[in-house]
Short mmCIF file of C-alpha atoms in Angstrom, two decimals:
data_model
loop_
_atom_site.label_atom_id
_atom_site.label_comp_id
_atom_site.label_asym_id
_atom_site.label_seq_id
_atom_site.Cartn_x
_atom_site.Cartn_y
_atom_site.Cartn_z
CA UNK A 71 111.48 124.95 52.89
CA UNK A 72 114.05 125.17 54.59
CA UNK A 73 117.43 123.58 53.29
CA UNK A 74 116.05 124.70 49.57
CA UNK A 75 113.31 122.94 46.89
CA UNK A 76 114.34 119.76 46.73
CA UNK A 77 111.71 118.34 49.25
CA UNK A 78 108.61 120.22 47.63
CA UNK A 79 108.38 118.48 44.38
CA UNK A 80 109.04 115.24 45.99
CA UNK A 81 107.30 115.34 49.05
CA UNK A 82 104.31 117.15 47.13
CA UNK A 83 103.07 114.05 45.89
CA UNK A 84 103.66 112.46 49.17
CA UNK A 85 101.63 114.62 51.27
CA UNK A 86 99.35 115.09 49.14
CA UNK A 87 97.48 111.67 49.77
CA UNK A 88 97.49 112.83 53.35
CA UNK A 89 97.16 115.64 54.05
CA UNK A 90 94.15 118.57 53.19
CA UNK A 91 95.14 121.31 50.32
CA UNK A 92 94.41 124.10 52.11
CA UNK A 93 92.41 125.31 55.68
CA UNK A 94 94.36 124.65 59.07
CA UNK A 95 96.53 121.52 59.90
CA UNK A 96 96.41 120.60 63.32
CA UNK A 97 98.30 118.33 64.57
CA UNK A 98 96.29 116.98 67.38
CA UNK A 99 95.84 113.24 67.24
CA UNK A 100 99.57 110.89 66.22
CA UNK A 101 96.77 108.45 64.28
CA UNK A 102 95.97 110.63 61.02
CA UNK A 103 93.23 109.29 58.87
CA UNK A 104 94.79 107.33 55.60
CA UNK A 105 92.47 105.67 53.35
CA UNK A 106 93.37 102.30 53.03
CA UNK A 107 91.93 102.38 49.19
CA UNK A 108 94.31 104.97 48.68
CA UNK A 109 97.47 102.55 48.66
CA UNK A 110 95.66 99.91 47.18
CA UNK A 111 94.54 100.78 44.54
CA UNK A 112 97.33 104.23 43.33
CA UNK A 113 99.31 101.84 41.22
CA UNK A 114 98.38 99.74 38.45
CA UNK A 115 100.20 96.04 38.06
CA UNK A 116 99.79 96.33 34.21
CA UNK A 117 103.14 95.76 32.03
CA UNK A 118 105.00 99.57 30.36
CA UNK A 119 103.34 100.47 27.84
CA UNK A 120 106.24 101.62 26.31
CA UNK A 121 109.17 101.04 24.54
CA UNK A 122 110.91 101.90 27.57
CA UNK A 123 114.37 99.07 28.12
CA UNK A 124 117.04 99.59 30.41
CA UNK A 125 118.76 101.63 27.89
CA UNK A 126 116.10 103.95 26.44
CA UNK A 127 113.63 106.30 29.08
CA UNK A 128 110.35 105.80 27.23
CA UNK A 129 107.73 107.89 29.75
CA UNK A 130 103.85 107.40 29.32
CA UNK A 131 100.88 109.41 30.70
CA UNK A 132 99.56 105.45 31.87
CA UNK A 133 102.45 105.08 33.39
CA UNK A 134 102.49 108.60 35.36
CA UNK A 135 102.85 107.65 38.89
CA UNK A 136 101.08 106.85 42.06
CA UNK A 137 100.11 109.77 42.29
CA UNK A 138 99.48 111.99 39.54
CA UNK A 139 98.00 115.28 38.15
CA UNK A 140 96.56 115.57 34.98
CA UNK A 141 100.28 115.04 33.65
CA UNK A 142 100.67 115.75 29.77
CA UNK A 143 101.67 113.58 26.06
CA UNK A 144 103.76 116.28 25.09
CA UNK A 145 105.75 116.35 28.95
CA UNK A 146 106.14 112.47 28.87
CA UNK A 147 108.24 112.66 25.42
CA UNK A 148 110.07 115.59 26.34
CA UNK A 149 110.59 114.55 29.89
CA UNK A 150 112.16 111.60 28.05
CA UNK A 151 114.33 112.67 25.86
CA UNK A 152 115.96 114.88 29.29
CA UNK A 153 115.91 112.14 31.21
CA UNK A 154 117.53 110.26 28.31
CA UNK A 155 120.50 112.94 27.94
CA UNK A 156 121.04 113.71 31.79
CA UNK A 157 122.08 109.67 31.74
CA UNK A 158 123.85 109.68 28.74
CA UNK A 159 126.15 113.06 29.81
CA UNK A 160 125.98 112.91 33.77
CA UNK A 161 127.50 111.53 36.46
CA UNK A 162 125.35 110.15 39.07
CA UNK A 163 127.17 112.24 41.81
CA UNK A 164 127.66 116.25 41.32
CA UNK A 165 130.68 116.92 43.39
CA UNK A 166 133.16 115.18 45.26
CA UNK A 167 131.25 115.25 48.55
CA UNK A 168 129.05 112.79 46.79
CA UNK A 169 125.80 114.77 46.69
CA UNK A 170 122.96 112.96 44.35
CA UNK A 171 122.42 113.78 41.07
CA UNK A 172 118.75 115.11 41.33
CA UNK A 173 117.72 115.68 38.04
CA UNK A 174 115.64 112.03 37.26
CA UNK A 175 113.67 113.03 41.21
CA UNK A 176 112.72 116.63 39.75
CA UNK A 177 111.23 115.80 36.91
CA UNK A 178 109.97 113.11 37.04
CA UNK A 179 108.04 114.23 40.26
CA UNK A 180 106.86 118.04 38.48
CA UNK A 181 106.26 115.56 34.82
CA UNK A 182 103.61 113.42 37.31
CA UNK A 183 101.58 116.83 39.03
CA UNK A 184 101.38 118.40 35.31
CA UNK A 185 104.52 119.53 33.93
CA UNK A 186 104.91 121.50 31.00
CA UNK A 187 106.88 120.20 28.30
CA UNK A 188 109.08 124.20 28.80
CA UNK A 189 108.64 123.64 32.85
CA UNK A 190 110.62 120.68 32.51
CA UNK A 191 113.23 122.07 29.88
CA UNK A 192 113.31 124.48 32.50
CA UNK A 193 113.60 122.37 35.17
CA UNK A 194 116.36 120.43 33.81
CA UNK A 195 118.99 123.08 32.85
CA UNK A 196 118.84 124.62 35.95
CA UNK A 197 120.27 121.42 36.80
CA UNK A 198 122.70 120.89 35.01
CA UNK A 199 124.26 124.08 35.51
CA UNK A 200 126.12 122.42 38.39
CA UNK A 201 125.50 118.53 37.31
CA UNK A 202 128.96 117.00 36.82
CA UNK A 203 129.83 115.52 33.10
CA UNK A 204 129.51 111.60 33.01
CA UNK A 205 132.70 109.42 32.57
CA UNK A 206 133.98 107.00 30.03
CA UNK A 207 133.11 103.20 30.60
CA UNK A 208 135.92 100.50 31.09
CA UNK A 209 134.54 97.81 29.30
CA UNK A 210 137.15 95.07 31.23
CA UNK A 211 135.86 96.40 34.67
CA UNK A 212 131.88 96.18 33.42
CA UNK A 213 133.25 92.42 32.40
CA UNK A 214 134.72 92.03 35.84
CA UNK A 215 131.50 92.52 37.85
CA UNK A 216 130.09 89.23 37.03
CA UNK A 217 132.39 88.46 39.20
CA UNK A 218 131.20 88.81 43.56
CA UNK A 219 134.88 89.55 44.55
CA UNK A 220 135.42 91.49 41.98
CA UNK A 221 131.77 93.62 42.72
CA UNK A 222 132.40 93.63 46.27
CA UNK A 223 135.89 95.21 45.55
CA UNK A 224 134.78 98.20 43.65
CA UNK A 225 131.93 98.36 45.69
CA UNK A 226 132.05 101.90 47.09
CA UNK A 227 133.81 103.88 44.88
CA UNK A 228 132.06 106.87 43.30
CA UNK A 229 134.31 107.13 40.41
CA UNK A 230 132.90 103.36 39.50
CA UNK A 231 128.88 104.34 38.91
CA UNK A 232 129.35 104.93 34.76
CA UNK A 233 130.59 100.78 34.65
CA UNK A 234 128.27 100.06 37.29
CA UNK A 235 125.73 101.55 35.36
CA UNK A 236 127.03 100.16 32.11
CA UNK A 237 126.75 96.57 33.59
CA UNK A 238 122.73 96.47 35.42
CA UNK A 239 122.32 97.77 32.29
CA UNK A 240 123.33 94.57 30.46
CA UNK A 241 121.98 92.91 32.91
CA UNK A 242 118.51 93.86 33.33
CA UNK A 243 118.86 94.07 29.32
CA UNK A 244 119.87 90.16 29.37
CA UNK A 245 117.09 88.61 32.00
CA UNK A 246 114.77 91.93 32.67
CA UNK A 247 114.12 94.04 35.86
CA UNK A 248 112.36 91.21 37.77
CA UNK A 249 115.17 88.50 38.20
CA UNK A 250 117.87 91.47 38.34
CA UNK A 251 115.94 93.30 41.56
CA UNK A 252 115.58 89.72 43.37
CA UNK A 253 119.14 88.82 42.44
CA UNK A 254 120.49 91.99 43.70
CA UNK A 255 118.65 93.00 46.61
CA UNK A 256 116.18 90.34 47.99
CA UNK A 257 118.08 87.46 47.23
CA UNK A 258 118.26 87.60 51.18
CA UNK A 259 122.16 85.75 51.46
CA UNK A 260 125.46 87.70 52.23
CA UNK A 261 125.79 89.77 49.10
CA UNK A 262 121.86 91.29 48.36
CA UNK A 263 121.38 92.06 52.09
CA UNK A 264 124.69 94.31 51.46
CA UNK A 265 123.34 96.07 48.76
CA UNK A 266 120.13 96.47 50.26
CA UNK A 267 121.56 98.00 53.00
CA UNK A 268 123.27 100.28 50.58
CA UNK A 269 120.04 101.42 49.16
CA UNK A 270 119.08 102.91 52.30
CA UNK A 271 122.83 105.13 51.98
CA UNK A 272 123.54 108.76 51.35
CA UNK A 273 120.50 109.69 52.59
CA UNK A 274 117.49 106.80 51.45
CA UNK A 275 118.69 108.77 47.92
CA UNK A 276 119.53 104.71 46.15
CA UNK A 277 116.14 103.41 47.86
CA UNK A 278 114.47 106.93 45.69
CA UNK A 279 115.80 106.68 43.17
CA UNK A 280 114.97 102.53 42.63
CA UNK A 281 110.92 103.60 44.28
CA UNK A 282 110.92 106.12 41.18
CA UNK A 283 112.47 103.63 38.22
CA UNK A 284 110.06 100.57 39.43
CA UNK A 285 107.04 102.92 39.65
CA UNK A 286 107.12 104.91 36.53
CA UNK A 287 108.40 101.52 35.02
CA UNK A 288 111.49 102.51 33.44
CA UNK A 289 114.07 99.23 33.06
CA UNK A 290 117.03 102.26 32.28
CA UNK A 291 116.51 103.97 35.59
CA UNK A 292 115.90 100.46 37.37
CA UNK A 293 119.98 100.67 35.84
CA UNK A 294 120.96 103.77 37.57
CA UNK A 295 119.57 102.72 40.67
CA UNK A 296 121.33 99.90 41.30
CA UNK A 297 124.54 101.44 39.71
CA UNK A 298 123.96 103.61 42.72
CA UNK A 299 123.05 101.67 45.59
CA UNK A 300 125.90 99.80 44.53
CA UNK A 301 128.83 103.31 44.62
CA UNK A 302 127.13 103.67 47.96
CA UNK A 303 128.81 102.19 51.77
CA UNK A 304 126.37 98.95 53.46
CA UNK A 305 127.46 100.95 56.82
CA UNK A 306 123.41 100.44 58.12
CA UNK A 307 123.59 96.88 57.44
CA UNK A 308 125.05 96.12 61.60
CA UNK A 309 122.53 98.20 62.39
CA UNK A 310 119.54 96.83 60.59
CA UNK A 311 120.87 92.76 61.63
CA UNK A 312 121.35 93.68 65.34
CA UNK A 313 117.44 95.27 64.86
CA UNK A 314 116.36 91.83 62.43
CA UNK A 315 117.80 89.78 65.27
CA UNK A 316 116.15 91.45 68.35
CA UNK A 317 113.22 91.03 66.56
CA UNK A 318 113.85 87.35 65.91
CA UNK A 319 113.72 87.21 62.50
CA UNK A 320 111.05 88.76 59.79
CA UNK A 321 107.82 88.79 60.04
CA UNK A 322 107.01 88.42 63.96
CA UNK A 323 103.33 90.13 64.26
CA UNK A 324 103.63 93.56 65.14
CA UNK A 325 102.62 94.59 68.86
CA UNK A 326 103.55 97.79 68.36
CA UNK A 327 103.18 101.05 66.67
CA UNK A 328 106.10 103.42 65.07
CA UNK A 329 104.60 106.14 67.42
CA UNK A 330 104.72 104.59 70.31
CA UNK A 331 108.19 103.61 69.27
CA UNK A 332 108.82 106.93 69.09
CA UNK A 333 107.46 107.63 72.40
CA UNK A 334 110.11 104.93 73.62
CA UNK A 335 113.02 107.02 72.34
CA UNK A 336 112.27 110.19 73.87
CA UNK A 337 111.50 108.28 77.39
CA UNK A 338 115.20 106.44 76.97
CA UNK A 339 117.43 108.94 77.93
CA UNK A 340 120.16 107.47 76.16
CA UNK A 341 118.83 106.46 73.12
CA UNK A 342 117.00 110.65 73.80
CA UNK A 343 120.90 112.45 74.23
CA UNK A 344 122.44 109.97 72.02
CA UNK A 345 123.00 112.13 69.31
CA UNK A 346 124.93 115.83 69.90
CA UNK A 347 125.43 119.10 67.99
CA UNK A 348 129.41 118.61 67.61
CA UNK A 349 128.69 114.77 65.74
CA UNK A 350 130.34 114.92 62.22
CA UNK A 351 127.96 112.40 61.77
CA UNK A 352 124.89 111.73 63.23
CA UNK A 353 123.73 108.84 62.63
CA UNK A 354 127.28 106.77 63.20
CA UNK A 355 129.13 109.60 65.07
CA UNK A 356 125.75 110.07 67.24
CA UNK A 357 123.72 107.25 67.46
CA UNK A 358 125.18 104.17 66.17
CA UNK A 359 128.12 104.83 69.22
CA UNK A 360 126.66 105.99 71.76
CA UNK A 361 123.61 104.21 72.17
CA UNK A 362 123.90 100.85 69.49
CA UNK A 363 122.03 98.53 71.36
CA UNK A 364 119.34 101.04 73.06
CA UNK A 365 119.13 101.99 69.84
CA UNK A 366 118.13 98.46 68.44
CA UNK A 367 116.14 97.11 70.92
CA UNK A 368 114.20 99.59 70.21
CA UNK A 369 113.90 99.54 66.65
CA UNK A 370 113.84 96.15 66.13
CA UNK A 371 110.08 95.86 67.79
CA UNK A 372 109.10 97.46 64.83
CA UNK A 373 108.03 94.28 62.54
CA UNK A 374 105.11 93.25 60.30
CA UNK A 375 103.58 90.36 60.24
CA UNK A 376 102.32 88.09 57.36
CA UNK A 377 98.88 90.04 58.04
CA UNK A 378 100.07 93.66 58.10
CA UNK A 379 101.55 94.33 55.50
CA UNK A 380 98.52 97.54 54.34
CA UNK A 381 98.02 98.27 57.85
CA UNK A 382 101.75 98.91 58.34
CA UNK A 383 102.40 100.56 55.32
CA UNK A 384 99.58 103.06 56.42
CA UNK A 385 101.39 103.36 59.37
CA UNK A 386 104.87 103.69 57.94
CA UNK A 387 103.29 107.08 55.59
CA UNK A 388 101.77 108.34 58.75
CA UNK A 389 104.52 108.12 61.07
CA UNK A 390 107.34 110.05 59.19
CA UNK A 391 104.01 112.33 58.41
CA UNK A 392 103.14 113.07 61.83
CA UNK A 393 107.10 113.34 63.44
CA UNK A 394 107.82 116.09 60.42
CA UNK A 395 104.99 118.63 60.73
CA UNK A 396 104.88 118.77 64.17
CA UNK A 397 108.56 118.42 65.14
CA UNK A 398 108.47 122.52 65.26
CA UNK A 399 109.36 124.62 68.21
CA UNK A 400 107.31 127.25 68.99
CA UNK A 401 106.80 131.13 69.19
CA UNK A 402 109.56 130.08 65.95
CA UNK A 403 108.64 129.85 62.32
CA UNK A 404 107.04 126.38 61.46
CA UNK A 405 109.78 124.50 59.75
CA UNK A 406 110.42 121.11 57.95
CA UNK A 407 113.36 119.30 59.28
CA UNK A 408 115.54 118.44 56.24
CA UNK A 409 116.68 114.73 57.12
CA UNK A 410 112.77 113.95 58.10
CA UNK A 411 112.02 115.17 55.02
CA UNK A 412 113.85 112.65 53.25
CA UNK A 413 112.26 110.04 55.00
CA UNK A 414 108.55 111.67 53.80
CA UNK A 415 110.24 110.95 49.83
CA UNK A 416 110.81 107.81 50.31
CA UNK A 417 107.61 106.60 51.67
CA UNK A 418 104.96 107.63 49.05
CA UNK A 419 107.37 104.39 47.42
CA UNK A 420 106.58 101.83 49.57
CA UNK A 421 103.14 101.15 47.80
CA UNK A 422 105.02 100.69 44.35
CA UNK A 423 106.82 98.03 45.95
CA UNK A 424 103.92 96.24 47.63
CA UNK A 425 101.54 96.02 44.17
CA UNK A 426 104.83 94.08 42.23
CA UNK A 427 103.91 90.86 42.36
CA UNK A 428 107.37 89.47 41.80
CA UNK A 429 108.97 90.10 45.36
CA UNK A 430 107.34 88.20 48.02
CA UNK A 431 105.42 88.58 50.71
CA UNK A 432 108.66 87.73 53.05
CA UNK A 433 111.03 90.47 51.28
CA UNK A 434 107.58 92.79 51.20
CA UNK A 435 107.35 92.48 54.86
CA UNK A 436 111.51 92.78 55.46
CA UNK A 437 111.93 95.59 53.13
CA UNK A 438 108.71 96.89 55.14
CA UNK A 439 110.75 96.77 58.68
CA UNK A 440 114.03 98.76 57.94
CA UNK A 441 112.04 101.10 56.23
CA UNK A 442 110.56 101.87 59.80
CA UNK A 443 113.75 100.94 61.27
CA UNK A 444 115.58 103.79 59.17
CA UNK A 445 113.03 105.91 59.72
CA UNK A 446 113.29 105.81 63.92
CA UNK A 447 116.95 105.98 63.44
CA UNK A 448 116.26 109.26 61.71
CA UNK A 449 114.00 111.37 64.16
CA UNK A 450 116.57 110.47 66.54
CA UNK A 451 119.24 111.15 64.92
CA UNK A 452 118.25 115.06 64.56
CA UNK A 453 117.44 114.70 68.22
CA UNK A 454 114.23 112.91 69.30
CA UNK A 455 112.98 115.88 69.17
CA UNK A 456 110.20 116.42 70.97
CA UNK A 457 106.53 116.73 69.33
CA UNK A 458 104.43 120.07 69.09
CA UNK A 459 100.63 118.20 68.67
CA UNK A 460 98.74 121.15 69.53
CA UNK A 461 99.41 124.11 67.10
CA UNK A 462 97.46 124.59 63.99
CA UNK A 463 99.43 125.67 61.17
CA UNK A 464 97.13 127.44 58.05
CA UNK A 465 98.43 126.74 54.38
CA UNK A 466 98.41 129.26 51.49
CA UNK A 467 95.12 128.57 49.09
CA UNK A 468 96.52 125.74 47.23
CA UNK A 469 93.29 124.50 45.74
CA UNK A 470 93.92 120.59 43.63
CA UNK A 471 94.39 119.83 40.06
CA UNK A 472 96.42 122.15 37.32
CA UNK A 473 96.45 124.68 39.48
CA UNK A 474 97.96 123.15 42.31
CA UNK A 475 99.97 121.68 40.17
CA UNK A 476 101.37 124.37 38.31
CA UNK A 477 102.44 126.49 40.77
CA UNK A 478 104.49 123.98 42.20
CA UNK A 479 106.30 123.12 39.21
CA UNK A 480 106.71 127.11 38.67
CA UNK A 481 109.18 127.76 42.00
CA UNK A 482 112.87 128.16 41.71
CA UNK A 483 115.11 125.65 43.22
CA UNK A 484 117.34 128.13 45.21
CA UNK A 485 120.43 125.67 45.99
CA UNK A 486 121.33 122.35 45.41
CA UNK A 487 120.32 120.12 48.00
CA UNK A 488 122.89 116.30 48.28
#
């Protein structure tokens, strides 16, 4: 992987359900087959079987994610201990630039793929080398966060993460995950819409963290995810609301696929050429500065009707794997774009959100719409790359099961990722 190892441990699980593990992968069709039964059955609705709580991480092999390969009970114990230590000892950002602590993502991914306790300890130790220490909690600030005005005044401040973490741990202890997530993310008011937009900030890391938390049924990680969300900016909100207005609201019957909308982005020169190499931030200094209306119009054409949820979630996963795999430049070596990989990484959690009965159908439709629109914006932000459909690549003979997973978890992470 060109930009470091981080993409490998999450995307391995995401790609595993849609591409073969060995042989030739030919991008000859924009709509690869994705079995809907896999999306429907891969995530159980049963309650967490452990004593996990808002302040205690307790993993189990029964709750080992949407895609797993022989997870081990001793590894569940080791991963629980290390993630508890990470929550206690490390900040959510490992530098002043806001680069994210990926320890949770790494440990949970390799646990699900069958890593041994020794593998998990090694991964944790490598990540711990560059983490910043956790900061103390200010009790006075925590108490103020129950006031919406005080909350909004502190939101977006990275240094406030420990206060938000303590606040959300107490909220979840008192009211439960379902009520807290629905209030702070899915309530549909201005406050919750700000928070929903923040989940897509920081290259969708809050969304990914919340996905992991819900996937592995860990209330403490939900608190982490909500705290991480709170300290990101809602910069994407204007784009999302504009696209939603263009769509005529939430849940309109979708008439165009994401593949068709990708083609529309390439066909519109203002959109296609809106991101420049010289832009510091290709999203805000590029696409949303030079073609905000055009981008919102195209993005608003991706909608999810009441009877399209299963179809659209399969399409969302397919579409990001499609443009991530096909965005190549022959005869140069095949590589995968760092930003596109984040769209793949986050797609694996869509079945998790859809499986939760306490998220309303309306909010599931809206979440899928926002995710699809974010994926389109990300596609354009990388210069709306042409997609090569006729080139084949030959993967190494990974096989399946334990041997395949072991080769993945034994890889050494080359350097920290954002």
